[in-house]
Short mmCIF file of C-alpha atoms in Angstrom, two decimals:
data_model
loop_
_atom_site.label_atom_id
_atom_site.label_comp_id
_atom_site.label_asym_id
_atom_site.label_seq_id
_atom_site.Cartn_x
_atom_site.Cartn_y
_atom_site.Cartn_z
CA MET A 1 30.54 27.34 2.22
CA LYS A 2 27.59 29.57 1.35
CA LYS A 3 24.08 28.11 0.49
CA VAL A 4 23.03 27.94 -3.48
CA ILE A 5 19.75 29.54 -3.98
CA ASN A 6 19.55 29.01 -7.51
CA GLU A 7 22.26 27.70 -10.60
CA THR A 8 22.34 27.39 -14.04
CA GLU A 9 24.82 26.19 -16.44
CA LEU A 10 25.17 26.47 -20.22
CA VAL A 11 27.41 24.76 -22.96
CA PHE A 12 28.29 26.40 -26.12
CA SER A 13 30.53 26.17 -29.40
CA ALA A 14 33.22 28.42 -29.34
CA VAL A 15 32.29 30.52 -31.72
CA SER A 16 32.12 34.24 -31.81
CA GLU A 17 28.28 34.58 -32.62
CA ASN A 18 27.89 32.96 -29.23
CA GLU A 19 29.90 35.83 -27.52
CA SER A 20 26.15 37.82 -27.31
CA PHE A 21 24.17 34.62 -26.40
CA ALA A 22 26.47 34.13 -23.06
CA ARG A 23 26.35 37.64 -22.09
CA CYS A 24 22.54 37.93 -22.63
CA ALA A 25 21.71 34.17 -20.85
CA VAL A 26 23.72 35.62 -18.04
CA ALA A 27 22.06 38.51 -17.80
CA SER A 28 18.81 37.08 -17.95
CA PHE A 29 19.57 34.75 -15.06
CA CYS A 30 20.49 37.92 -12.94
CA ALA A 31 17.37 39.11 -13.43
CA GLN A 32 15.87 37.92 -10.52
CA LEU A 33 18.16 39.88 -8.19
CA ASP A 34 16.56 43.04 -9.66
CA PRO A 35 20.08 44.54 -10.48
CA THR A 36 20.70 48.07 -11.16
CA LEU A 37 21.29 49.00 -15.13
CA GLU A 38 25.15 49.62 -14.35
CA GLU A 39 25.22 46.33 -12.43
CA LEU A 40 23.56 44.57 -15.04
CA SER A 41 25.78 46.40 -17.57
CA ASP A 42 28.75 45.38 -15.69
CA ILE A 43 28.08 41.49 -15.73
CA ARG A 44 27.24 41.50 -19.12
CA THR A 45 30.72 43.11 -20.22
CA ALA A 46 32.66 40.71 -17.62
CA VAL A 47 31.00 37.48 -19.17
CA SER A 48 31.53 39.13 -22.62
CA GLU A 49 35.35 39.49 -21.82
CA ALA A 50 35.97 35.63 -20.49
CA VAL A 51 34.03 34.35 -23.43
CA THR A 52 35.91 35.98 -25.54
CA ASN A 53 39.21 35.21 -24.25
CA ALA A 54 38.07 31.46 -24.18
CA ILE A 55 37.16 31.91 -28.15
CA VAL A 56 40.24 33.57 -29.35
CA HIS A 57 42.75 32.75 -26.67
CA GLY A 58 41.98 29.41 -25.26
CA TYR A 59 40.68 27.77 -28.63
CA ARG A 60 42.92 30.54 -30.63
CA ASP A 61 39.74 31.14 -32.83
CA SER A 62 39.89 27.61 -34.60
CA GLY A 63 36.08 27.55 -34.10
CA THR A 64 36.30 24.31 -32.23
CA GLY A 65 35.67 23.17 -29.07
CA LYS A 66 33.34 24.12 -26.06
CA VAL A 67 32.95 26.93 -23.30
CA TYR A 68 31.02 25.79 -20.13
CA ILE A 69 29.39 28.37 -18.00
CA SER A 70 28.05 27.81 -14.32
CA CYS A 71 26.14 30.31 -12.47
CA LYS A 72 25.20 30.60 -8.80
CA ILE A 73 23.50 32.89 -6.62
CA LEU A 74 24.19 32.71 -3.40
CA GLU A 75 22.81 34.07 -0.15
CA ASN A 76 23.80 38.15 0.21
CA ARG A 77 22.70 38.59 -3.32
CA THR A 78 25.99 37.53 -4.33
CA LEU A 79 26.52 35.96 -7.67
CA VAL A 80 29.32 33.37 -8.94
CA ILE A 81 30.22 32.91 -12.23
CA LYS A 82 32.81 30.41 -13.94
CA VAL A 83 33.85 30.56 -17.50
CA ARG A 84 35.93 27.32 -18.57
CA ASP A 85 37.23 26.14 -21.39
CA LYS A 86 39.43 23.33 -22.54
CA GLY A 87 41.82 24.94 -24.54
CA CYS A 88 45.48 25.90 -24.87
CA GLY A 89 46.05 27.45 -21.49
CA ILE A 90 47.52 30.44 -20.00
CA GLU A 91 51.52 29.86 -19.53
CA ASP A 92 52.20 33.28 -17.62
CA ILE A 93 49.07 34.67 -15.87
CA ALA A 94 50.33 37.48 -14.36
CA LEU A 95 51.73 38.68 -17.81
CA ALA A 96 48.45 37.66 -19.29
CA MET A 97 46.55 39.65 -16.67
CA THR A 98 48.67 43.05 -16.89
CA PRO A 99 46.86 45.77 -18.26
CA LEU A 100 47.58 46.72 -22.16
CA TYR A 101 49.15 43.46 -22.36
CA SER A 102 47.48 41.36 -25.36
CA GLY A 103 48.15 37.57 -26.50
CA ASP A 104 46.65 39.00 -29.87
CA PRO A 105 49.06 40.36 -32.32
CA SER A 106 46.84 41.97 -34.56
CA GLY A 107 46.68 44.67 -31.75
CA GLU A 108 42.91 45.10 -32.41
CA ARG A 109 41.96 43.84 -28.87
CA GLY A 110 43.27 46.60 -26.70
CA GLY A 111 44.59 43.90 -23.90
CA MET A 112 42.19 45.12 -21.52
CA GLY A 113 39.83 42.13 -21.08
CA PHE A 114 41.13 41.00 -17.54
CA SER A 115 41.25 44.51 -16.36
CA ILE A 116 37.63 45.11 -17.38
CA MET A 117 36.79 41.37 -15.51
CA GLU A 118 38.44 42.68 -12.37
CA SER A 119 37.08 46.37 -12.26
CA PHE A 120 33.47 45.03 -13.38
CA THR A 121 33.32 42.62 -10.42
CA ASP A 122 34.29 42.42 -7.15
CA ASP A 123 36.53 39.27 -7.25
CA LEU A 124 38.34 37.49 -9.74
CA LYS A 125 40.46 34.34 -9.82
CA VAL A 126 42.18 32.82 -13.04
CA ILE A 127 43.22 29.19 -12.80
CA SER A 128 45.34 27.61 -15.91
CA GLY A 129 47.92 25.30 -16.84
CA LEU A 130 49.25 24.69 -20.50
CA GLY A 131 47.04 22.15 -22.60
CA LYS A 132 44.51 22.12 -19.64
CA GLY A 133 42.39 25.00 -20.27
CA THR A 134 41.57 28.02 -18.55
CA THR A 135 38.94 28.86 -15.95
CA VAL A 136 37.95 32.10 -14.81
CA ILE A 137 35.67 32.89 -11.39
CA MET A 138 34.08 36.14 -10.99
CA THR A 139 31.88 37.13 -8.06
CA LYS A 140 29.93 40.09 -7.63
CA LYS A 141 27.67 41.01 -4.70
CA PHE A 142 24.63 42.95 -5.74
CA SER A 143 23.51 46.26 -4.08
CA PRO A 144 20.76 45.50 -1.23
CA PHE A 145 16.82 45.38 -2.98
CA ASN A 146 15.18 48.33 -2.21
CA PHE A 147 11.46 48.59 -2.58
CA CYS A 148 11.49 52.31 -2.03
CA SER A 149 13.52 52.47 -5.05
CA VAL A 150 10.11 52.39 -6.55
CA ASP A 151 8.17 55.64 -6.14
CA PRO A 152 5.10 54.66 -4.44
CA LYS A 153 3.12 57.15 -6.30
CA THR A 154 3.47 55.37 -9.74
CA ILE A 155 1.94 52.34 -8.66
CA MET B 1 21.44 40.48 -30.77
CA GLU B 2 21.16 44.09 -32.45
CA VAL B 3 23.35 44.05 -35.34
CA LEU B 4 26.32 46.59 -35.53
CA THR B 5 25.56 49.14 -38.40
CA ALA B 6 27.69 52.36 -39.17
CA LYS B 7 26.08 55.46 -40.71
CA TYR B 8 28.46 58.06 -42.10
CA GLU B 9 28.02 61.74 -42.93
CA PHE B 10 30.73 63.94 -44.28
CA SER B 11 30.50 67.80 -44.74
CA ASP B 12 32.53 70.71 -43.88
CA ASN B 13 35.83 68.94 -43.47
CA VAL B 14 34.08 66.32 -40.29
CA LEU B 15 33.27 62.87 -41.19
CA LYS B 16 30.89 61.75 -38.73
CA ILE B 17 30.41 58.03 -38.25
CA THR B 18 27.31 57.18 -35.94
CA LEU B 19 27.74 53.33 -34.73
CA SER B 20 24.49 51.36 -33.55
CA GLY B 21 24.14 48.29 -32.14
CA GLU B 22 26.63 46.14 -29.86
CA ILE B 23 30.55 46.24 -30.60
CA ASP B 24 31.87 42.82 -29.06
CA HIS B 25 34.72 40.85 -30.34
CA HIS B 26 32.23 39.24 -33.32
CA SER B 27 30.80 42.50 -34.51
CA ALA B 28 34.19 44.77 -34.45
CA LYS B 29 35.92 42.53 -37.04
CA ALA B 30 33.08 43.06 -39.65
CA ALA B 31 33.22 47.05 -38.81
CA ARG B 32 36.82 47.64 -38.88
CA GLU B 33 37.55 47.35 -42.51
CA GLU B 34 34.50 49.30 -43.56
CA ILE B 35 35.36 52.20 -41.46
CA ASP B 36 39.12 52.22 -42.18
CA LEU B 37 37.96 52.44 -45.73
CA ARG B 38 35.82 55.53 -45.23
CA ILE B 39 38.15 57.47 -43.18
CA LEU B 40 40.86 57.07 -45.99
CA GLU B 41 38.54 58.20 -48.55
CA CYS B 42 37.23 61.30 -46.83
CA LYS B 43 40.61 62.42 -45.52
CA ALA B 44 38.88 64.61 -43.31
CA GLY B 45 40.19 66.99 -40.80
CA THR B 46 38.32 65.46 -37.84
CA VAL B 47 36.37 62.14 -37.15
CA LEU B 48 33.79 62.06 -34.66
CA ILE B 49 32.71 58.34 -33.99
CA ASP B 50 29.19 59.36 -32.21
CA LEU B 51 28.45 56.11 -29.37
CA ARG B 52 25.02 57.39 -28.20
CA ASN B 53 23.42 53.75 -29.80
CA VAL B 54 25.59 51.59 -28.60
CA GLY B 55 23.85 49.92 -25.95
CA PHE B 56 26.60 47.38 -25.47
CA MET B 57 30.63 47.48 -25.79
CA ASP B 58 33.35 45.64 -24.49
CA SER B 59 37.20 45.56 -24.36
CA SER B 60 37.07 44.74 -28.09
CA GLY B 61 35.15 47.67 -28.88
CA LEU B 62 37.80 49.70 -27.09
CA GLY B 63 40.24 48.07 -29.33
CA LEU B 64 38.21 49.01 -32.50
CA ILE B 65 38.45 52.85 -31.32
CA LEU B 66 42.06 52.69 -30.34
CA GLY B 67 42.60 51.27 -33.93
CA ARG B 68 40.84 53.65 -35.54
CA TYR B 69 42.40 56.44 -33.78
CA THR B 70 45.64 55.59 -34.63
CA HIS B 71 44.44 54.46 -38.57
CA ALA B 72 43.08 58.42 -38.45
CA LYS B 73 46.07 59.77 -37.22
CA GLU B 74 48.15 58.33 -39.99
CA ALA B 75 45.55 59.77 -42.39
CA GLY B 76 45.72 62.96 -41.09
CA SER B 77 42.64 62.84 -39.14
CA VAL B 78 41.63 64.11 -35.53
CA LEU B 79 39.61 61.45 -34.14
CA LYS B 80 36.98 62.24 -31.50
CA ILE B 81 34.19 60.22 -29.32
CA VAL B 82 30.49 61.72 -29.29
CA ASN B 83 27.83 61.34 -26.71
CA PRO B 84 29.02 57.64 -25.77
CA SER B 85 26.27 55.62 -24.05
CA PRO B 86 27.17 55.34 -20.23
CA GLY B 87 28.09 51.80 -20.74
CA ALA B 88 30.77 52.56 -23.48
CA GLU B 89 31.73 55.64 -21.53
CA LYS B 90 32.33 53.70 -18.63
CA VAL B 91 34.66 51.24 -20.63
CA LEU B 92 36.63 53.99 -22.05
CA ARG B 93 37.37 55.87 -19.12
CA MET B 94 38.29 52.76 -16.75
CA ALA B 95 40.81 51.85 -19.77
CA GLY B 96 41.90 55.94 -19.43
CA SER B 97 41.43 56.10 -23.42
CA ASP B 98 39.77 59.74 -22.62
CA LYS B 99 43.39 60.61 -21.97
CA ILE B 100 44.46 60.51 -25.79
CA ILE B 101 40.94 60.42 -27.46
CA PRO B 102 38.82 63.49 -25.97
CA ILE B 103 35.23 62.72 -25.32
CA ILE B 104 32.56 65.04 -26.08
CA HIS B 105 29.13 65.23 -24.84
CA ARG B 106 26.72 67.54 -27.10
CA LYS B 107 23.04 68.15 -26.76
CA ASN B 108 22.68 68.26 -30.22
CA ASN B 109 23.69 66.00 -33.21
#
């Protein structure tokens, strides 16, 4: 087990207004790793996908239930984010993770949520059971902190 | 958070829609109907969606774009993306939407 350097937890109502709150909160927590703009954008996007899934699919957009996020910063600039809901669960995880597959019949969601989480982080695990809710675990390793990235002449 | 807003300009058979703010599942829901209505009203040959002021976009934004592309096609318009912000362009290209919806980078307008 890698040593946990810093951690935080968030619990909030499963309503769509909290999608931006969740990604901003996680991005703020990551600021201590001095991420690049692209790394920060990747984290915001991946968290937004996981939280939206919890609200729209986990709790079927009912506005009830809570979303639980835990963030841990481990040694070697590694961030582990868990997004958990206690909603309906996923019957077929492999099918749900297929690019372009969407459980939303309106066809307005693209079906790319898991593909984005997968491509914008270094590791993605999905644990789910019918009636037991879903947990998404995303791991991202940030690029080495580089003092030289700041031009000494500008200090 | 930044609220999503849309600005519409229609001239020379081109409808330009400039979106500003953050596009997620929450904000996309509200924008969808209004944009569809304008596309139907204008019946422009070309619909341009300008994404330079979109600071954040996830797969709901992608869904919004793909849905409007289909809607525009049914209304007889061709839809194109103009000047996406780096974050928006990464999502569009990752999903391969640029293979059906062209992305145009322009210095002016």
